[in-house]
PDB file of C-alpha atoms and ligand atoms in Angstrom:
ATOM      1  CA  MET A  29     -27.059  31.500  16.653  1.00  0.00           C
ATOM      2  CA  ILE A  30     -28.025  27.907  15.722  1.00  0.00           C
ATOM      3  CA  LYS A  31     -28.140  29.100  12.007  1.00  0.00           C
ATOM      4  CA  ARG A  32     -24.564  30.478  12.300  1.00  0.00           C
ATOM      5  CA  LYS A  33     -23.524  27.009  13.922  1.00  0.00           C
ATOM      6  CA  LEU A  34     -24.960  25.172  11.087  1.00  0.00           C
ATOM      7  CA  LEU A  35     -23.397  27.226   8.371  1.00  0.00           C
ATOM      8  CA  LYS A  36     -20.180  26.884  10.282  1.00  0.00           C
ATOM      9  CA  ILE A  37     -20.717  23.001   9.989  1.00  0.00           C
ATOM     10  CA  ILE A  38     -21.537  23.182   6.379  1.00  0.00           C
ATOM     11  CA  GLY A  39     -18.292  25.280   5.880  1.00  0.00           C
ATOM     12  CA  MET A  40     -16.269  22.718   7.679  1.00  0.00           C
ATOM     13  CA  SER A  41     -17.738  19.789   5.539  1.00  0.00           C
ATOM     14  CA  ILE A  42     -17.014  21.932   1.955  1.00  0.00           C
ATOM     15  CA  THR A  43     -13.583  22.517   3.426  1.00  0.00           C
ATOM     16  CA  SER A  44     -13.047  18.786   4.138  1.00  0.00           C
ATOM     17  CA  ALA A  45     -14.192  17.773   0.801  1.00  0.00           C
ATOM     18  CA  ILE A  46     -11.738  19.943  -0.880  1.00  0.00           C
ATOM     19  CA  PHE A  47      -8.914  18.653   1.541  1.00  0.00           C
ATOM     20  CA  PHE A  48      -9.560  14.900   1.261  1.00  0.00           C
ATOM     21  CA  PRO A  49      -8.804  14.514  -2.186  1.00  0.00           C
ATOM     22  CA  CYS A  50      -5.385  16.293  -1.581  1.00  0.00           C
ATOM     23  CA  SER A  51      -4.377  14.049   1.343  1.00  0.00           C
ATOM     24  CA  PHE A  52      -5.036  11.119  -1.277  1.00  0.00           C
ATOM     25  CA  ILE A  53      -2.530  12.349  -3.534  1.00  0.00           C
ATOM     26  CA  PHE A  54      -0.357  13.217  -0.709  1.00  0.00           C
ATOM     27  CA  ALA A  55      -0.488   9.936   0.675  1.00  0.00           C
ATOM     28  CA  ALA A  56       0.695   8.506  -2.631  1.00  0.00           C
ATOM     29  CA  THR A  57       4.204  10.494  -1.980  1.00  0.00           C
ATOM     30  CA  LYS A  58       5.117   8.798   1.084  1.00  0.00           C
ATOM     31  CA  LYS A  59       8.056   6.260   0.823  1.00  0.00           C
ATOM     32  CA  ILE A  60       9.030   3.491   3.385  1.00  0.00           C
ATOM     33  CA  LEU A  61      12.820   3.402   2.986  1.00  0.00           C
ATOM     34  CA  ASN A  62      13.766   1.516   5.968  1.00  0.00           C
ATOM     35  CA  GLN A  63      12.845  -2.057   5.496  1.00  0.00           C
ATOM     36  CA  ASP A  64      13.263  -2.729   9.152  1.00  0.00           C
ATOM     37  CA  LEU A  65      10.302  -0.620  10.182  1.00  0.00           C
ATOM     38  CA  THR A  66       7.803  -2.469  12.351  1.00  0.00           C
ATOM     39  CA  SER A  67       3.879  -2.614  11.329  1.00  0.00           C
ATOM     40  CA  GLU A  68       3.146  -0.127  14.299  1.00  0.00           C
ATOM     41  CA  GLN A  69       5.778   2.127  12.861  1.00  0.00           C
ATOM     42  CA  LYS A  70       4.537   1.854   9.497  1.00  0.00           C
ATOM     43  CA  ASN A  71       0.868   2.266  10.565  1.00  0.00           C
ATOM     44  CA  ILE A  72       1.847   5.467  12.384  1.00  0.00           C
ATOM     45  CA  MET A  73       3.911   6.837   9.366  1.00  0.00           C
ATOM     46  CA  LEU A  74       1.715   6.063   6.475  1.00  0.00           C
ATOM     47  CA  ASN A  75      -1.834   6.122   8.188  1.00  0.00           C
ATOM     48  CA  GLU A  76      -1.087   8.980  10.366  1.00  0.00           C
ATOM     49  CA  GLY A  77      -1.451   6.728  13.351  1.00  0.00           C
ATOM     50  CA  THR A  78      -0.714   7.647  16.963  1.00  0.00           C
ATOM     51  CA  GLU A  79       1.546   5.673  19.604  1.00  0.00           C
ATOM     52  CA  ARG A  80       0.075   5.110  23.085  1.00  0.00           C
ATOM     53  CA  PRO A  81       1.074   8.145  25.493  1.00  0.00           C
ATOM     54  CA  PHE A  82       3.996   7.407  27.607  1.00  0.00           C
ATOM     55  CA  SER A  83       4.960   4.333  25.782  1.00  0.00           C
ATOM     56  CA  SER A  84       8.129   5.892  24.037  1.00  0.00           C
ATOM     57  CA  GLN A  85      11.532   5.472  25.764  1.00  0.00           C
ATOM     58  CA  LEU A  86      12.354   8.864  24.148  1.00  0.00           C
ATOM     59  CA  ASN A  87      10.244  10.844  26.537  1.00  0.00           C
ATOM     60  CA  LYS A  88      13.162  10.238  29.245  1.00  0.00           C
ATOM     61  CA  GLU A  89      15.815  10.892  26.867  1.00  0.00           C
ATOM     62  CA  LYS A  90      17.943  13.897  27.876  1.00  0.00           C
ATOM     63  CA  ARG A  91      21.367  13.570  26.275  1.00  0.00           C
ATOM     64  CA  GLU A  92      22.660  16.144  23.829  1.00  0.00           C
ATOM     65  CA  GLY A  93      22.351  14.963  20.307  1.00  0.00           C
ATOM     66  CA  PHE A  94      19.878  14.833  17.265  1.00  0.00           C
ATOM     67  CA  TYR A  95      16.458  13.172  16.549  1.00  0.00           C
ATOM     68  CA  HIS A  96      16.293  11.671  13.014  1.00  0.00           C
ATOM     69  CA  CYS A  97      13.647  10.424  11.070  1.00  0.00           C
ATOM     70  CA  ALA A  98      13.298   6.485  11.599  1.00  0.00           C
ATOM     71  CA  ASN A  99      12.312   6.092   7.961  1.00  0.00           C
ATOM     72  CA  CYS A 100      14.881   8.015   6.120  1.00  0.00           C
ATOM     73  CA  GLY A 101      17.604   9.213   8.432  1.00  0.00           C
ATOM     74  CA  ALA A 102      16.989  13.127   7.904  1.00  0.00           C
ATOM     75  CA  LYS A 103      18.140  15.364  10.725  1.00  0.00           C
ATOM     76  CA  LEU A 104      14.799  16.831  12.327  1.00  0.00           C
ATOM     77  CA  PHE A 105      15.247  17.961  16.009  1.00  0.00           C
ATOM     78  CA  ALA A 106      18.183  19.195  18.102  1.00  0.00           C
ATOM     79  CA  SER A 107      18.163  18.004  21.871  1.00  0.00           C
ATOM     80  CA  LYS A 108      18.234  21.495  22.692  1.00  0.00           C
ATOM     81  CA  SER A 109      14.747  22.223  21.736  1.00  0.00           C
ATOM     82  CA  LYS A 110      13.234  18.926  23.479  1.00  0.00           C
ATOM     83  CA  PHE A 111      11.224  19.801  26.600  1.00  0.00           C
ATOM     84  CA  ASP A 112       8.950  17.735  28.805  1.00  0.00           C
ATOM     85  CA  SER A 113       5.325  18.607  27.882  1.00  0.00           C
ATOM     86  CA  GLY A 114       3.573  16.230  30.167  1.00  0.00           C
ATOM     87  CA  THR A 115       1.592  14.839  27.237  1.00  0.00           C
ATOM     88  CA  GLY A 116       3.361  11.464  27.232  1.00  0.00           C
ATOM     89  CA  TRP A 117       4.805  12.013  23.585  1.00  0.00           C
ATOM     90  CA  PRO A 118       8.311  13.615  23.102  1.00  0.00           C
ATOM     91  CA  SER A 119       7.895  17.085  22.386  1.00  0.00           C
ATOM     92  CA  PHE A 120       9.909  19.923  20.819  1.00  0.00           C
ATOM     93  CA  SER A 121       9.758  23.684  20.799  1.00  0.00           C
ATOM     94  CA  GLU A 122      11.279  24.018  17.238  1.00  0.00           C
ATOM     95  CA  ALA A 123      12.272  21.738  14.395  1.00  0.00           C
ATOM     96  CA  LEU A 124      15.530  22.139  12.191  1.00  0.00           C
ATOM     97  CA  PRO A 125      14.888  24.502   9.459  1.00  0.00           C
ATOM     98  CA  GLY A 126      13.181  22.798   6.574  1.00  0.00           C
ATOM     99  CA  ALA A 127      12.826  19.493   8.354  1.00  0.00           C
ATOM    100  CA  PHE A 128       8.914  19.228   7.918  1.00  0.00           C
ATOM    101  CA  LYS A 129       6.111  20.185   5.587  1.00  0.00           C
ATOM    102  CA  THR A 130       2.615  20.660   7.279  1.00  0.00           C
ATOM    103  CA  LYS A 131      -0.993  20.157   6.246  1.00  0.00           C
ATOM    104  CA  VAL A 132      -4.271  20.856   8.046  1.00  0.00           C
ATOM    105  CA  ASP A 133      -5.916  17.572   9.490  1.00  0.00           C
ATOM    106  CA  TYR A 134      -9.650  17.553  10.036  1.00  0.00           C
ATOM    107  CA  SER A 135      -9.853  14.121  11.469  1.00  0.00           C
ATOM    108  CA  PHE A 136     -11.722  13.977  15.065  1.00  0.00           C
ATOM    109  CA  GLY A 137     -13.819  16.538  14.133  1.00  0.00           C
ATOM    110  CA  MET A 138     -11.139  19.416  14.614  1.00  0.00           C
ATOM    111  CA  ALA A 139      -8.511  21.323  12.726  1.00  0.00           C
ATOM    112  CA  ARG A 140      -5.060  20.361  13.544  1.00  0.00           C
ATOM    113  CA  THR A 141      -1.673  20.895  11.765  1.00  0.00           C
ATOM    114  CA  GLU A 142      -0.158  17.630  10.853  1.00  0.00           C
ATOM    115  CA  TYR A 143       3.446  17.470  10.095  1.00  0.00           C
ATOM    116  CA  HIS A 144       5.707  15.136   8.066  1.00  0.00           C
ATOM    117  CA  CYS A 145       9.217  14.691   6.954  1.00  0.00           C
ATOM    118  CA  SER A 146      10.404  16.923   4.053  1.00  0.00           C
ATOM    119  CA  ASN A 147      12.416  14.286   2.649  1.00  0.00           C
ATOM    120  CA  CYS A 148      10.460  11.116   2.595  1.00  0.00           C
ATOM    121  CA  GLY A 149       6.927  12.470   3.423  1.00  0.00           C
ATOM    122  CA  VAL A 150       5.872  10.286   6.370  1.00  0.00           C
ATOM    123  CA  HIS A 151       3.900  11.308   9.349  1.00  0.00           C
ATOM    124  CA  HIS A 152       5.456  12.484  12.577  1.00  0.00           C
ATOM    125  CA  GLY A 153       3.118  14.100  14.443  1.00  0.00           C
ATOM    126  CA  HIS A 154       1.017  17.419  15.077  1.00  0.00           C
ATOM    127  CA  VAL A 155       2.273  20.804  16.089  1.00  0.00           C
ATOM    128  CA  PHE A 156       0.301  23.091  18.335  1.00  0.00           C
ATOM    129  CA  ASN A 157       0.475  26.724  19.155  1.00  0.00           C
ATOM    130  CA  ASP A 158       0.966  26.427  22.891  1.00  0.00           C
ATOM    131  CA  GLY A 159       4.609  25.664  23.302  1.00  0.00           C
ATOM    132  CA  PRO A 160       6.949  27.151  25.872  1.00  0.00           C
ATOM    133  CA  LYS A 161       8.802  29.593  23.847  1.00  0.00           C
ATOM    134  CA  LYS A 162       8.359  32.757  22.483  1.00  0.00           C
ATOM    135  CA  ASP A 163       6.811  31.696  19.013  1.00  0.00           C
ATOM    136  CA  GLY A 164       4.825  29.097  21.046  1.00  0.00           C
ATOM    137  CA  LYS A 165       5.252  26.128  18.951  1.00  0.00           C
ATOM    138  CA  ARG A 166       4.758  22.483  20.461  1.00  0.00           C
ATOM    139  CA  PHE A 167       5.821  19.430  18.127  1.00  0.00           C
ATOM    140  CA  CYS A 168       4.279  16.471  19.571  1.00  0.00           C
ATOM    141  CA  ASN A 169       6.051  13.665  17.894  1.00  0.00           C
ATOM    142  CA  ASN A 170       5.723   9.953  17.940  1.00  0.00           C
ATOM    143  CA  GLY A 171       8.514   8.391  19.552  1.00  0.00           C
ATOM    144  CA  LEU A 172       8.421   5.584  17.096  1.00  0.00           C
ATOM    145  CA  CYS A 173       9.062   7.942  14.295  1.00  0.00           C
ATOM    146  CA  LEU A 174      12.297   9.118  15.633  1.00  0.00           C
ATOM    147  CA  ILE A 175      15.901   7.859  16.010  1.00  0.00           C
ATOM    148  CA  PHE A 176      17.998   9.513  18.558  1.00  0.00           C
ATOM    149  CA  LYS A 177      21.725   9.782  17.936  1.00  0.00           C
ATOM    150  CA  PRO A 178      23.717  11.163  20.846  1.00  0.00           C
ATOM    151  CA  GLU A 179      26.434  13.658  20.137  1.00  0.00           C
ATOM    152  CA  ASN A 180      29.804  12.463  20.800  1.00  0.00           C
TER     153      ASN A 180
HETATM  154 ZN1   ZN B 213      11.903  10.854   6.395  1.00  0.00          ZN
END
C-alpha cells in the first residue's frame, strides 16, 4: 500500500514537471487591457490569486444581466446561471459558450481545474464538479475579475 502511494506521489511530481513549463508559456499570453485595474485585481488575474471569501459585492447581486471580464469586457456568464453556493465567491452553474479555456492546476497539492478568459487569458477562478444542475458544474469566480452589467 505504501509503495503504491509513493508511486502515486512520484507520478504527480512527473506530471507537475511536465505541466509547469506549460504554465510559464501560458503566463506570457495573459494581457492586461484595462489600465484601471487595482493591484489586487492584477494579482488575481496574472498570478492566479484568490480574493477573500465573502468580500465581493457580487455575492449579493441578483438582478438580470450579464457578467463580463473586468479586464477585456468579454461576456462570460448570464445571471440565470448564478446561484448561491455558500462558498463566499460568486458561483455559476454554466459559462457562456466559448467564454473560458481551462487547465489543470496542481497548486496546494491537489489537481483543480483552473479557468481563464478565452479572449484575454487572465485567470478567473476554478471549476468543480459539484454544481446544482444536471451536468454538475460549479464555476467559482473571483468577484474582482467580473463586472456586472444589468439588463435594461
Ligand atoms: Zn478577458
